[in-house]
Coordinates of C-alpha atoms in Angstrom, one line a residue:
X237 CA -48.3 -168.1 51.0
X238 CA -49.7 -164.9 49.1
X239 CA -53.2 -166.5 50.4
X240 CA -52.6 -167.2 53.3
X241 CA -51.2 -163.6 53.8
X242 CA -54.3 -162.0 52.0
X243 CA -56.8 -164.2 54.3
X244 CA -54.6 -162.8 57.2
X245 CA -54.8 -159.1 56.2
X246 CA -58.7 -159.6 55.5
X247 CA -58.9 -161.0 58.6
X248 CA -57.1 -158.6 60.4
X249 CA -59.1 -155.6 59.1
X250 CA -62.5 -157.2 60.0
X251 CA -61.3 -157.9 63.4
X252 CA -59.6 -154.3 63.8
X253 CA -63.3 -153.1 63.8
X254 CA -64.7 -152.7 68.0
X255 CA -66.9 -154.8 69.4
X256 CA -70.8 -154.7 68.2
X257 CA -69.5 -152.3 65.4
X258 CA -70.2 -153.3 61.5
X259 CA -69.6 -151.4 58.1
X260 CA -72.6 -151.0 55.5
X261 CA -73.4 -149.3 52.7
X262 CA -76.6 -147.0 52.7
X263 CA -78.1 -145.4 49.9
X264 CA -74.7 -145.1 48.2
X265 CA -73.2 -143.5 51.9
X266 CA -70.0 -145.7 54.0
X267 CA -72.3 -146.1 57.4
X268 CA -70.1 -147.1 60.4
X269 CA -72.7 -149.1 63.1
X270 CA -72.1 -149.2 66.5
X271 CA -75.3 -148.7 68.0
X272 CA -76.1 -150.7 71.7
X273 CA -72.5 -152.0 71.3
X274 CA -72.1 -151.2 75.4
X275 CA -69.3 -148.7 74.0
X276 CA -67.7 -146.6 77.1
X277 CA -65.5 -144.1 74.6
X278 CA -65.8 -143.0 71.1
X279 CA -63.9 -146.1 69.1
X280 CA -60.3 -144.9 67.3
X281 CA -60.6 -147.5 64.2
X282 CA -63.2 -146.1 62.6
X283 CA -62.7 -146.1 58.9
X284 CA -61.7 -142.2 57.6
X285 CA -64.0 -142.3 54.8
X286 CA -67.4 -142.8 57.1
X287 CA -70.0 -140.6 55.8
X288 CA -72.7 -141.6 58.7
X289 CA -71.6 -142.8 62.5
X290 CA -73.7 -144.5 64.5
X291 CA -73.0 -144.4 68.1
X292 CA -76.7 -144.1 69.9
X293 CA -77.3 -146.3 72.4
X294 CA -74.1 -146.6 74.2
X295 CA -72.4 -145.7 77.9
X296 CA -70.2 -143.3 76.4
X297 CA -69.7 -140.3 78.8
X298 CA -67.9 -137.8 77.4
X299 CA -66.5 -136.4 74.6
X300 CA -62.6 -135.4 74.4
X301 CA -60.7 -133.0 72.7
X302 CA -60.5 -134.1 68.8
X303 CA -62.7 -137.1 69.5
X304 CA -63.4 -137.4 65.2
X305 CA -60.5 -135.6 63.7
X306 CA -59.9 -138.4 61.5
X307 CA -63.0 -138.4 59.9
X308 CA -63.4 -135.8 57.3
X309 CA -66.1 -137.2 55.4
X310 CA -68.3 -137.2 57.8
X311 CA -71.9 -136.2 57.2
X312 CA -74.0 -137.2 60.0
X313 CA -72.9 -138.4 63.8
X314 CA -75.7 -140.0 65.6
X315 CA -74.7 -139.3 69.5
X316 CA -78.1 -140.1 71.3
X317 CA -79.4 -142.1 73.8
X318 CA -75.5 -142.4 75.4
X319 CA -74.4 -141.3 78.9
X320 CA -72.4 -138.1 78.0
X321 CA -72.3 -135.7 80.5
X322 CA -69.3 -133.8 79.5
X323 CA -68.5 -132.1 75.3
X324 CA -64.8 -131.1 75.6
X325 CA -63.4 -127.9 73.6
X326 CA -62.6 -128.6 70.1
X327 CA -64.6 -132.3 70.1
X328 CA -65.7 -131.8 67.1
X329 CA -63.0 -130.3 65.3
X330 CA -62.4 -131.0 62.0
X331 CA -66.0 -131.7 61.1
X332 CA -66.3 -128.3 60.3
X333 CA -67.2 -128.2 56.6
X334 CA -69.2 -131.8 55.7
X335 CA -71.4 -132.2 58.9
X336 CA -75.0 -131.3 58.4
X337 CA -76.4 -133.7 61.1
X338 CA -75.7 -134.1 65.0
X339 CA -77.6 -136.0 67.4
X340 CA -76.9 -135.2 70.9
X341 CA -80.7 -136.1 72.5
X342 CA -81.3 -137.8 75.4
X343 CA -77.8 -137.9 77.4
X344 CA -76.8 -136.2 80.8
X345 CA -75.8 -132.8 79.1
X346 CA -76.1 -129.9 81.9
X347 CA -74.0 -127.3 80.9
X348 CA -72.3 -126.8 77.3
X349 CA -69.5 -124.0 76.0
X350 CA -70.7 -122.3 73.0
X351 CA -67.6 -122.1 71.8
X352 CA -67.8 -126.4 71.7
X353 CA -70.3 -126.1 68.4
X354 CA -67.9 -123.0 66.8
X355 CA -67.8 -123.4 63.3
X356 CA -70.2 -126.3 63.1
X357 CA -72.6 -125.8 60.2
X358 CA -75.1 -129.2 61.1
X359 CA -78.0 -128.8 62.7
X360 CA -77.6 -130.2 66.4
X361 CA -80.3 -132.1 68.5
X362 CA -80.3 -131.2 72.1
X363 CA -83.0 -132.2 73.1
X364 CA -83.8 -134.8 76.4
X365 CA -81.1 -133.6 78.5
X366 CA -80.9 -132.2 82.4
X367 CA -80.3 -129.1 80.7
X368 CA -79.2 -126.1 83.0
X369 CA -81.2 -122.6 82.1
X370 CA -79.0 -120.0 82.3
X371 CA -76.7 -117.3 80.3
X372 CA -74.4 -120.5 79.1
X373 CA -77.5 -122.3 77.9
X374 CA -79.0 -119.2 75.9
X375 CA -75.6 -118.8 74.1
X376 CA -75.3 -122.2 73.1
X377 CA -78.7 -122.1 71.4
X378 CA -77.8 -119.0 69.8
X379 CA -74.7 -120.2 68.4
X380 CA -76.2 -123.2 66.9
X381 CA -78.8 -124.1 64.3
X382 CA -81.0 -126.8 66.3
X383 CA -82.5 -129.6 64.5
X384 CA -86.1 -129.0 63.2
X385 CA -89.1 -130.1 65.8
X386 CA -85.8 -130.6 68.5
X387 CA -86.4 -127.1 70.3
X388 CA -89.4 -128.0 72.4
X389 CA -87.7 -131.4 73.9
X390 CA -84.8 -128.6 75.1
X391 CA -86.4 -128.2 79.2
X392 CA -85.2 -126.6 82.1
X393 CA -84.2 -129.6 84.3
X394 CA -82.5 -126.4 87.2
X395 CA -82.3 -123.3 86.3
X396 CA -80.8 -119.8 87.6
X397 CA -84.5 -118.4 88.3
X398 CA -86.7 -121.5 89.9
X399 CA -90.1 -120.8 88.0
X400 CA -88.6 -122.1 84.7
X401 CA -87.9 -125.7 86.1
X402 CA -89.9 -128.2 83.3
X403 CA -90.2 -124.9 81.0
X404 CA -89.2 -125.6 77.2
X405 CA -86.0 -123.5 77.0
X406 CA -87.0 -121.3 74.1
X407 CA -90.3 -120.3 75.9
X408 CA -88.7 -119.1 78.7
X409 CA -85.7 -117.2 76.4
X410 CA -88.9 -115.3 74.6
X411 CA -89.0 -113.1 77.6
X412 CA -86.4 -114.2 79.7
X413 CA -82.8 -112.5 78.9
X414 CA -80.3 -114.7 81.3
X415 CA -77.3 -113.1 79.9
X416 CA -78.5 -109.5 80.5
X417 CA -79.9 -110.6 84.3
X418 CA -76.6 -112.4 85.0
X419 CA -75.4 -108.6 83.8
X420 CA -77.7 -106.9 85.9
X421 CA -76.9 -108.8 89.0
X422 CA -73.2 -108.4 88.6
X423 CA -73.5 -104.7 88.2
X424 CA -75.4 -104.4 91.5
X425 CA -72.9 -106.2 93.4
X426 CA -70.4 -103.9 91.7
X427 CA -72.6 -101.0 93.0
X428 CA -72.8 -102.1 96.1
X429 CA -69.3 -102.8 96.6
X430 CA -67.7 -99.3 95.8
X431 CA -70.7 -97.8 98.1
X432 CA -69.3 -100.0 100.6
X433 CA -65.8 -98.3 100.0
X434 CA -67.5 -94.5 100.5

């Protein structure tokens, strides 16, 4: 009875695992892989003491609100190559301390809060995304510490000022302030306004 109740619980864990998702063991690091497992949401039952996540290659398209909470070991998160579109406010809390790696390249990523990253200390790719070139964008890169040769795949897919459509990001922020000309603009409407009242 003990073995059959032993062969049941082993059972049970393995099964608990989703679809297309394995556990392994790389060089001395608990990997979770779920890579191309046609995931559409970030799985719940991954084990809590996952050092590297693999979720590239998926349909997953966005990111909620304490999405890895339960996984403070966590050193690296492989995000790439998914369909996210939308990074929710506090997604990646609790990953605070141990994260030093992030892979967000080649989603549908248009817009991101700075304050999404706050905290983070792992360096973030960003790169291969419909990015939107504007104030938002230029805080976000400022708040984070991008992932070495990432920076140049960060392009201008729209932008606030039409010339910088297919610019690398960074080029354009050398002598490009957004924040200040988003600044400027509102400050002449202001001007206008209360000439308007005289």
């Amino acid at each position: 009875l003990l073995l059959l109740f032993l062969l049941g619980s082993c059972l049970h864990s393995a099964a608990a695992f989703p679809k297309g998702c394995y556990p392994s063991e790389e060089e001395g690091l608990k990997t979770f892989r779920c890579s191309n497992a046609q995931l559409t949401e970030v799985p719940r039952d991954i084990p809590n003491d996952t050092n590297k996540l693999y979720l590239d290659f998926n349909q997953i398209p966005f990111l909620p609100r304490y999405a890895f909470r339960d996984l403070p070991l966590l050193l690296e998160l492989d995000l790439s190559h998914n369909a996210i579109a939308r990074v929710e406010s506090g997604a990646f809390q609790g990953l605070a301390e141990h994260l030093h790696s992030l892979d967000l390249s080649s989603n549908r990523l248009v817009s991101v809060s700075k304050d999404t990253f706050s905290n983070l200390k792992a360096k973030v790719n960003l790169s291969n995304n419909p990015w939107l070139c504007d104030c938002r964008l230029q805080e976000l890169i400022h708040a984070v510490e991008l992932a070495a040769d990432s920076s140049g795949g960060i392009v201008c897919d729209s932008s606030t000022q039409e010339e910088h459509v297919g610019k690398a990001f960074l080029q354009v922020i050398a002598d490009t302030d957004f924040c200040n000309m988003y600044k400027k603009t509102t400050d002449i409407a202001m001007l206008v306004t209360m000439f308007g009242w005289f």
